[in-house]
PDB file of C-alpha atoms in Angstrom:
ATOM      1  CA  UNK O 299      21.047   3.042  19.640  1.00 79.00           C
ATOM      2  CA  UNK O 300      17.332   2.215  19.667  1.00 85.00           C
ATOM      3  CA  UNK O 301      16.596   5.409  17.712  1.00 87.00           C
ATOM      4  CA  UNK O 302      19.077   4.369  15.002  1.00 92.00           C
ATOM      5  CA  UNK O 303      17.420   0.983  14.647  1.00 94.00           C
ATOM      6  CA  UNK O 304      13.964   2.561  14.406  1.00 94.00           C
ATOM      7  CA  UNK O 305      15.282   5.011  11.809  1.00 94.00           C
ATOM      8  CA  UNK O 306      16.792   2.166   9.754  1.00 95.00           C
ATOM      9  CA  UNK O 307      13.514   0.223   9.822  1.00 96.00           C
ATOM     10  CA  UNK O 308      11.560   3.345   8.869  1.00 96.00           C
ATOM     11  CA  UNK O 309      13.928   4.321   6.035  1.00 95.00           C
ATOM     12  CA  UNK O 310      13.910   0.800   4.583  1.00 97.00           C
ATOM     13  CA  UNK O 311      10.111   0.718   4.778  1.00 96.00           C
ATOM     14  CA  UNK O 312       9.864   4.133   3.116  1.00 95.00           C
ATOM     15  CA  UNK O 313      12.099   3.092   0.198  1.00 96.00           C
ATOM     16  CA  UNK O 314      10.219  -0.170  -0.279  1.00 97.00           C
ATOM     17  CA  UNK O 315       6.886   1.654  -0.323  1.00 96.00           C
ATOM     18  CA  UNK O 316       8.075   4.211  -2.867  1.00 95.00           C
ATOM     19  CA  UNK O 317       9.187   1.406  -5.180  1.00 96.00           C
ATOM     20  CA  UNK O 318       5.883  -0.446  -4.761  1.00 96.00           C
ATOM     21  CA  UNK O 319       4.025   2.771  -5.610  1.00 95.00           C
ATOM     22  CA  UNK O 320       6.222   3.677  -8.575  1.00 96.00           C
ATOM     23  CA  UNK O 321       6.199   0.423 -10.562  1.00 96.00           C
ATOM     24  CA  UNK O 322       2.453   0.108 -11.327  1.00 97.00           C
ATOM     25  CA  UNK O 323       2.156   3.805 -12.193  1.00 96.00           C
ATOM     26  CA  UNK O 324       3.773   3.685 -15.665  1.00 96.00           C
ATOM     27  CA  UNK O 325       2.006   0.388 -16.389  1.00 96.00           C
ATOM     28  CA  UNK O 326      -1.346   1.970 -15.675  1.00 97.00           C
ATOM     29  CA  UNK O 327      -0.405   5.144 -17.554  1.00 95.00           C
ATOM     30  CA  UNK O 328       0.421   3.039 -20.625  1.00 92.00           C
ATOM     31  CA  UNK O 329      -2.877   1.141 -20.383  1.00 92.00           C
ATOM     32  CA  UNK O 330      -4.829   4.359 -19.910  1.00 93.00           C
ATOM     33  CA  UNK O 331      -3.160   6.070 -22.873  1.00 91.00           C
ATOM     34  CA  UNK O 332      -3.720   2.952 -24.971  1.00 86.00           C
ATOM     35  CA  UNK O 333      -7.446   2.968 -24.248  1.00 88.00           C
ATOM     36  CA  UNK O 334      -7.733   6.710 -24.939  1.00 88.00           C
ATOM     37  CA  UNK O 335      -5.711   6.664 -28.144  1.00 81.00           C
ATOM     38  CA  UNK O 336      -6.978   5.322 -31.407  1.00 70.00           C
ATOM     39  CA  UNK O 337      -3.514   5.092 -32.929  1.00 68.00           C
ATOM     40  CA  UNK O 338      -2.222   2.009 -31.097  1.00 63.00           C
ATOM     41  CA  UNK O 339      -3.710  -1.369 -31.754  1.00 67.00           C
ATOM     42  CA  UNK O 340      -2.777  -4.667 -30.174  1.00 68.00           C
ATOM     43  CA  UNK O 341      -4.248  -8.059 -30.862  1.00 69.00           C
ATOM     44  CA  UNK O 342      -5.468  -8.592 -27.335  1.00 68.00           C
ATOM     45  CA  UNK O 343      -7.602 -11.615 -26.568  1.00 72.00           C
ATOM     46  CA  UNK O 344     -11.362 -11.241 -26.208  1.00 80.00           C
ATOM     47  CA  UNK O 345     -12.361 -12.686 -22.874  1.00 80.00           C
ATOM     48  CA  UNK O 346     -15.901 -13.361 -21.666  1.00 87.00           C
ATOM     49  CA  UNK O 347     -17.504 -10.545 -19.621  1.00 87.00           C
ATOM     50  CA  UNK O 348     -17.325 -12.795 -16.544  1.00 92.00           C
ATOM     51  CA  UNK O 349     -13.559 -12.212 -16.340  1.00 94.00           C
ATOM     52  CA  UNK O 350     -14.036  -8.452 -16.498  1.00 93.00           C
ATOM     53  CA  UNK O 351     -16.274  -8.440 -13.422  1.00 94.00           C
ATOM     54  CA  UNK O 352     -14.262 -11.146 -11.687  1.00 96.00           C
ATOM     55  CA  UNK O 353     -11.088  -9.089 -12.058  1.00 96.00           C
ATOM     56  CA  UNK O 354     -12.766  -5.942 -10.745  1.00 97.00           C
ATOM     57  CA  UNK O 355     -14.117  -7.965  -7.828  1.00 97.00           C
ATOM     58  CA  UNK O 356     -10.646  -9.330  -7.183  1.00 98.00           C
ATOM     59  CA  UNK O 357      -9.259  -5.794  -6.861  1.00 98.00           C
ATOM     60  CA  UNK O 358     -12.010  -4.826  -4.413  1.00 98.00           C
ATOM     61  CA  UNK O 359     -11.422  -8.045  -2.456  1.00 98.00           C
ATOM     62  CA  UNK O 360      -7.685  -7.436  -2.177  1.00 98.00           C
ATOM     63  CA  UNK O 361      -8.272  -3.884  -0.934  1.00 98.00           C
ATOM     64  CA  UNK O 362     -10.778  -5.023   1.691  1.00 97.00           C
ATOM     65  CA  UNK O 363      -8.733  -8.027   2.845  1.00 97.00           C
ATOM     66  CA  UNK O 364      -5.531  -6.016   3.231  1.00 96.00           C
ATOM     67  CA  UNK O 365      -7.449  -3.436   5.284  1.00 96.00           C
ATOM     68  CA  UNK O 366      -8.814  -6.095   7.665  1.00 98.00           C
ATOM     69  CA  UNK O 367      -5.423  -7.822   7.958  1.00 98.00           C
ATOM     70  CA  UNK O 368      -3.629  -4.560   8.671  1.00 98.00           C
ATOM     71  CA  UNK O 369      -6.147  -3.526  11.343  1.00 97.00           C
ATOM     72  CA  UNK O 370      -6.002  -6.985  12.936  1.00 98.00           C
ATOM     73  CA  UNK O 371      -2.213  -6.702  13.156  1.00 97.00           C
ATOM     74  CA  UNK O 372      -2.499  -3.268  14.761  1.00 97.00           C
ATOM     75  CA  UNK O 373      -4.928  -4.611  17.346  1.00 97.00           C
ATOM     76  CA  UNK O 374      -2.548  -7.477  18.087  1.00 97.00           C
ATOM     77  CA  UNK O 375       0.354  -5.039  18.583  1.00 97.00           C
ATOM     78  CA  UNK O 376      -1.687  -2.868  20.939  1.00 95.00           C
ATOM     79  CA  UNK O 377      -3.071  -5.845  22.866  1.00 96.00           C
ATOM     80  CA  UNK O 378       0.310  -7.577  23.352  1.00 95.00           C
ATOM     81  CA  UNK O 379       2.215  -4.317  23.991  1.00 93.00           C
ATOM     82  CA  UNK O 380       5.720  -5.569  23.100  1.00 94.00           C
ATOM     83  CA  UNK O 381       8.835  -3.400  23.337  1.00 95.00           C
ATOM     84  CA  UNK O 382       9.055  -0.470  20.896  1.00 95.00           C
ATOM     85  CA  UNK O 383      11.469  -2.080  18.422  1.00 96.00           C
ATOM     86  CA  UNK O 384       9.236  -5.119  18.111  1.00 97.00           C
ATOM     87  CA  UNK O 385       6.170  -2.889  17.616  1.00 97.00           C
ATOM     88  CA  UNK O 386       7.931  -1.005  14.823  1.00 97.00           C
ATOM     89  CA  UNK O 387       9.133  -4.206  13.146  1.00 97.00           C
ATOM     90  CA  UNK O 388       5.646  -5.753  13.191  1.00 97.00           C
ATOM     91  CA  UNK O 389       4.144  -2.485  11.959  1.00 98.00           C
ATOM     92  CA  UNK O 390       6.718  -2.287   9.147  1.00 98.00           C
ATOM     93  CA  UNK O 391       5.996  -5.868   8.107  1.00 98.00           C
ATOM     94  CA  UNK O 392       2.223  -5.273   8.131  1.00 98.00           C
ATOM     95  CA  UNK O 393       2.672  -2.072   6.133  1.00 98.00           C
ATOM     96  CA  UNK O 394       4.867  -3.879   3.598  1.00 97.00           C
ATOM     97  CA  UNK O 395       2.205  -6.541   3.130  1.00 97.00           C
ATOM     98  CA  UNK O 396      -0.402  -3.814   2.795  1.00 97.00           C
ATOM     99  CA  UNK O 397       1.590  -2.064   0.063  1.00 98.00           C
ATOM    100  CA  UNK O 398       2.192  -5.344  -1.758  1.00 98.00           C
ATOM    101  CA  UNK O 399      -1.601  -5.562  -1.917  1.00 98.00           C
ATOM    102  CA  UNK O 400      -1.757  -2.057  -3.385  1.00 98.00           C
ATOM    103  CA  UNK O 401       0.992  -3.040  -5.830  1.00 98.00           C
ATOM    104  CA  UNK O 402      -0.958  -6.087  -7.021  1.00 98.00           C
ATOM    105  CA  UNK O 403      -4.140  -4.008  -7.308  1.00 98.00           C
ATOM    106  CA  UNK O 404      -2.303  -1.438  -9.423  1.00 98.00           C
ATOM    107  CA  UNK O 405      -0.981  -4.089 -11.795  1.00 98.00           C
ATOM    108  CA  UNK O 406      -4.366  -5.832 -12.025  1.00 98.00           C
ATOM    109  CA  UNK O 407      -6.045  -2.490 -12.769  1.00 98.00           C
ATOM    110  CA  UNK O 408      -3.492  -1.756 -15.504  1.00 96.00           C
ATOM    111  CA  UNK O 409      -3.912  -5.200 -17.058  1.00 93.00           C
ATOM    112  CA  UNK O 410      -7.684  -5.108 -16.697  1.00 94.00           C
ATOM    113  CA  UNK O 411      -7.921  -1.702 -18.336  1.00 93.00           C
ATOM    114  CA  UNK O 412      -5.667  -2.827 -21.163  1.00 90.00           C
ATOM    115  CA  UNK O 413      -7.581  -6.047 -21.850  1.00 89.00           C
ATOM    116  CA  UNK O 414     -11.180  -5.085 -21.038  1.00 91.00           C
ATOM    117  CA  UNK O 415     -11.081  -1.290 -21.547  1.00 89.00           C
ATOM    118  CA  UNK O 416     -13.555  -0.991 -18.679  1.00 92.00           C
ATOM    119  CA  UNK O 417     -13.495   2.436 -16.969  1.00 94.00           C
ATOM    120  CA  UNK O 418     -14.148   0.622 -13.689  1.00 96.00           C
ATOM    121  CA  UNK O 419     -10.446  -0.243 -13.621  1.00 97.00           C
ATOM    122  CA  UNK O 420      -9.589   3.456 -13.840  1.00 97.00           C
ATOM    123  CA  UNK O 421     -11.888   4.115 -10.896  1.00 97.00           C
ATOM    124  CA  UNK O 422     -10.395   1.251  -8.874  1.00 98.00           C
ATOM    125  CA  UNK O 423      -6.873   2.478  -9.624  1.00 98.00           C
ATOM    126  CA  UNK O 424      -7.856   5.972  -8.459  1.00 97.00           C
ATOM    127  CA  UNK O 425      -9.282   4.474  -5.250  1.00 97.00           C
ATOM    128  CA  UNK O 426      -6.069   2.492  -4.780  1.00 97.00           C
ATOM    129  CA  UNK O 427      -3.999   5.678  -5.202  1.00 96.00           C
ATOM    130  CA  UNK O 428      -6.125   7.520  -2.642  1.00 97.00           C
ATOM    131  CA  UNK O 429      -5.842   4.651  -0.156  1.00 96.00           C
ATOM    132  CA  UNK O 430      -2.096   4.335  -0.507  1.00 93.00           C
ATOM    133  CA  UNK O 431      -1.575   8.067  -0.179  1.00 93.00           C
ATOM    134  CA  UNK O 432      -3.660   8.146   3.020  1.00 94.00           C
ATOM    135  CA  UNK O 433      -1.926   5.098   4.477  1.00 95.00           C
ATOM    136  CA  UNK O 434       1.694   6.077   3.778  1.00 94.00           C
ATOM    137  CA  UNK O 435       3.574   5.732   7.056  1.00 95.00           C
ATOM    138  CA  UNK O 436       4.715   8.907   8.755  1.00 95.00           C
ATOM    139  CA  UNK O 437       5.982   9.274  12.319  1.00 96.00           C
ATOM    140  CA  UNK O 438       2.712  10.943  13.341  1.00 96.00           C
ATOM    141  CA  UNK O 439       0.641   8.172  11.772  1.00 96.00           C
ATOM    142  CA  UNK O 440       2.769   5.487  13.440  1.00 97.00           C
ATOM    143  CA  UNK O 441       2.288   7.159  16.845  1.00 96.00           C
ATOM    144  CA  UNK O 442      -1.470   7.414  16.260  1.00 97.00           C
ATOM    145  CA  UNK O 443      -1.986   3.868  14.935  1.00 97.00           C
ATOM    146  CA  UNK O 444       0.153   2.193  17.582  1.00 96.00           C
ATOM    147  CA  UNK O 445      -1.234   4.465  20.328  1.00 95.00           C
ATOM    148  CA  UNK O 446       2.266   5.287  21.542  1.00 95.00           C
ATOM    149  CA  UNK O 447       2.720   7.424  24.630  1.00 94.00           C
ATOM    150  CA  UNK O 448       5.550   8.967  26.585  1.00 94.00           C
ATOM    151  CA  UNK O 449       9.085   7.946  25.704  1.00 94.00           C
ATOM    152  CA  UNK O 450       8.006   5.612  22.882  1.00 94.00           C
ATOM    153  CA  UNK O 451       6.064   8.455  21.279  1.00 95.00           C
ATOM    154  CA  UNK O 452       9.028  10.823  21.511  1.00 94.00           C
ATOM    155  CA  UNK O 453      11.411   8.272  19.990  1.00 93.00           C
ATOM    156  CA  UNK O 454       9.164   7.725  16.973  1.00 94.00           C
ATOM    157  CA  UNK O 455       8.545  11.453  16.532  1.00 94.00           C
ATOM    158  CA  UNK O 456      12.330  11.896  16.389  1.00 92.00           C
ATOM    159  CA  UNK O 457      12.077  10.367  12.895  1.00 89.00           C
ATOM    160  CA  UNK O 458      10.698  13.710  11.697  1.00 85.00           C
ATOM    161  CA  UNK O 459      14.042  15.341  12.311  1.00 80.00           C
ATOM    162  CA  UNK O 460      16.363  15.046   9.316  1.00 64.00           C
ATOM    163  CA  UNK O 461      20.076  15.238   9.995  1.00 48.00           C
TER     164      UNK O 461
END
Protein backbone atom coordinates (compact mmCIF):
# COMPACT_ATOMS: atom_id res chain seq x y z
CA UNK A 1 0.00 0.00 0.00
CA UNK A 2 2.65 2.52 1.04
CA UNK A 3 4.90 1.35 -1.81
CA UNK A 4 2.11 1.98 -4.33
CA UNK A 5 1.62 5.51 -3.06
CA UNK A 6 5.36 6.22 -3.22
CA UNK A 7 5.45 4.80 -6.75
CA UNK A 8 2.52 7.01 -7.82
CA UNK A 9 4.20 10.12 -6.40
CA UNK A 10 7.48 9.21 -8.08
CA UNK A 11 5.88 8.45 -11.47
CA UNK A 12 3.89 11.69 -11.44
CA UNK A 13 7.03 13.64 -10.52
CA UNK A 14 9.01 11.91 -13.27
CA UNK A 15 6.41 12.76 -15.94
CA UNK A 16 6.17 16.37 -14.78
CA UNK A 17 9.95 16.75 -14.88
CA UNK A 18 10.21 15.30 -18.38
CA UNK A 19 7.62 17.79 -19.62
CA UNK A 20 9.39 20.70 -17.91
CA UNK A 21 12.65 19.62 -19.56
CA UNK A 22 11.15 19.05 -23.00
CA UNK A 23 9.27 22.33 -23.56
CA UNK A 24 12.19 24.82 -23.42
CA UNK A 25 14.41 22.58 -25.56
CA UNK A 26 12.80 23.29 -28.96
CA UNK A 27 12.43 26.97 -28.03
CA UNK A 28 16.14 27.22 -27.36
CA UNK A 29 16.98 25.16 -30.44
CA UNK A 30 14.97 27.59 -32.58
CA UNK A 31 16.70 30.61 -31.01
CA UNK A 32 20.11 29.02 -31.44
CA UNK A 33 19.49 28.13 -35.09
CA UNK A 34 18.13 31.63 -35.70
CA UNK A 35 21.29 33.24 -34.35
CA UNK A 36 23.54 30.89 -36.34
CA UNK A 37 21.65 31.22 -39.61
CA UNK A 38 21.79 34.25 -41.81
CA UNK A 39 18.69 33.27 -43.76
CA UNK A 40 16.02 34.13 -41.17
CA UNK A 41 15.38 37.70 -40.20
CA UNK A 42 12.89 39.01 -37.69
CA UNK A 43 12.22 42.59 -36.75
CA UNK A 44 13.14 42.13 -33.12
CA UNK A 45 13.32 45.17 -30.88
CA UNK A 46 16.68 46.68 -29.98
CA UNK A 47 16.91 46.87 -26.23
CA UNK A 48 19.56 48.70 -24.21
CA UNK A 49 22.56 46.57 -23.13
CA UNK A 50 21.35 46.86 -19.52
CA UNK A 51 18.54 44.39 -20.27
CA UNK A 52 20.98 41.90 -21.75
CA UNK A 53 23.03 41.75 -18.55
CA UNK A 54 19.97 42.00 -16.33
CA UNK A 55 18.42 38.98 -18.04
CA UNK A 56 21.62 36.95 -17.73
CA UNK A 57 21.80 37.93 -14.07
CA UNK A 58 18.19 36.88 -13.62
CA UNK A 59 18.99 33.40 -14.93
CA UNK A 60 21.95 33.07 -12.56
CA UNK A 61 19.81 34.34 -9.68
CA UNK A 62 17.04 31.84 -10.36
CA UNK A 63 19.54 28.97 -10.48
CA UNK A 64 21.16 30.01 -7.19
CA UNK A 65 17.87 30.71 -5.39
CA UNK A 66 16.32 27.39 -6.41
CA UNK A 67 19.45 25.60 -5.17
CA UNK A 68 19.27 27.28 -1.75
CA UNK A 69 15.51 26.69 -1.46
CA UNK A 70 15.83 23.03 -2.40
CA UNK A 71 18.65 22.44 0.11
CA UNK A 72 16.73 24.28 2.84
CA UNK A 73 13.73 22.01 2.21
CA UNK A 74 15.94 18.93 2.41
CA UNK A 75 17.37 20.10 5.72
CA UNK A 76 13.86 20.69 7.04
CA UNK A 77 12.80 17.16 6.01
CA UNK A 78 15.82 15.61 7.70
CA UNK A 79 15.46 17.74 10.84
CA UNK A 80 11.71 17.08 11.30
CA UNK A 81 11.94 13.39 10.28
CA UNK A 82 8.28 12.89 9.29
CA UNK A 83 6.88 9.56 8.10
CA UNK A 84 8.16 8.29 4.73
CA UNK A 85 5.13 9.28 2.65
CA UNK A 86 5.31 12.83 3.94
CA UNK A 87 9.07 12.96 3.22
CA UNK A 88 8.47 11.82 -0.35
CA UNK A 89 5.62 14.29 -0.88
CA UNK A 90 7.69 17.23 0.40
CA UNK A 91 10.66 16.09 -1.67
CA UNK A 92 8.46 15.79 -4.78
CA UNK A 93 7.05 19.27 -4.22
CA UNK A 94 10.52 20.77 -3.72
CA UNK A 95 11.79 18.99 -6.83
CA UNK A 96 8.83 20.27 -8.85
CA UNK A 97 9.57 23.83 -7.76
CA UNK A 98 13.22 23.28 -8.61
CA UNK A 99 12.36 22.10 -12.12
CA UNK A 100 9.96 25.00 -12.64
CA UNK A 101 13.00 27.19 -11.99
CA UNK A 102 14.96 25.27 -14.62
CA UNK A 103 11.99 25.61 -16.98
CA UNK A 104 11.89 29.39 -16.53
CA UNK A 105 15.67 29.61 -16.98
CA UNK A 106 15.42 27.63 -20.22
CA UNK A 107 12.73 29.92 -21.61
CA UNK A 108 14.59 33.07 -20.52
CA UNK A 109 17.78 31.76 -22.14
CA UNK A 110 15.90 31.04 -25.38
CA UNK A 111 14.28 34.48 -25.40
CA UNK A 112 17.50 36.21 -24.40
CA UNK A 113 19.47 34.48 -27.13
CA UNK A 114 16.81 35.34 -29.69
CA UNK A 115 16.61 39.02 -28.72
CA UNK A 116 20.19 39.82 -27.68
CA UNK A 117 22.15 37.15 -29.60
CA UNK A 118 24.54 37.01 -26.65
CA UNK A 119 26.46 33.70 -26.42
CA UNK A 120 26.20 34.01 -22.63
CA UNK A 121 22.64 32.71 -22.94
CA UNK A 122 23.93 29.60 -24.71
CA UNK A 123 26.38 29.06 -21.86
CA UNK A 124 23.68 29.58 -19.22
CA UNK A 125 21.37 27.16 -21.03
CA UNK A 126 24.17 24.57 -21.12
CA UNK A 127 24.72 25.07 -17.37
CA UNK A 128 20.97 24.69 -16.80
CA UNK A 129 20.97 21.43 -18.78
CA UNK A 130 23.89 20.07 -16.76
CA UNK A 131 22.23 21.02 -13.47
CA UNK A 132 18.91 19.47 -14.38
CA UNK A 133 20.53 16.28 -15.60
CA UNK A 134 22.49 15.95 -12.34
CA UNK A 135 19.46 16.72 -10.19
CA UNK A 136 16.93 14.41 -11.87
CA UNK A 137 15.36 12.32 -9.13
CA UNK A 138 16.24 8.64 -9.01
CA UNK A 139 15.58 6.22 -6.16
CA UNK A 140 19.28 6.23 -5.25
CA UNK A 141 19.41 10.03 -5.23
CA UNK A 142 16.25 10.23 -3.10
CA UNK A 143 17.76 7.80 -0.56
CA UNK A 144 21.01 9.80 -0.48
CA UNK A 145 19.42 13.27 -0.24
CA UNK A 146 16.87 12.30 2.39
CA UNK A 147 19.42 10.17 4.28
CA UNK A 148 17.02 7.23 4.41
CA UNK A 149 17.98 4.11 6.30
CA UNK A 150 16.57 0.67 6.96
CA UNK A 151 13.01 -0.02 5.88
CA UNK A 152 12.48 3.46 4.42
CA UNK A 153 15.57 3.02 2.25
CA UNK A 154 14.40 -0.38 1.00
CA UNK A 155 10.93 0.93 0.14
CA UNK A 156 12.34 3.77 -1.96
CA UNK A 157 14.87 1.50 -3.66
CA UNK A 158 11.94 -0.73 -4.67
CA UNK A 159 11.12 2.01 -7.20
CA UNK A 160 14.04 0.73 -9.30
CA UNK A 161 12.17 -2.47 -9.99
CA UNK A 162 9.90 -2.19 -13.03
CA UNK A 163 6.94 -4.54 -13.19
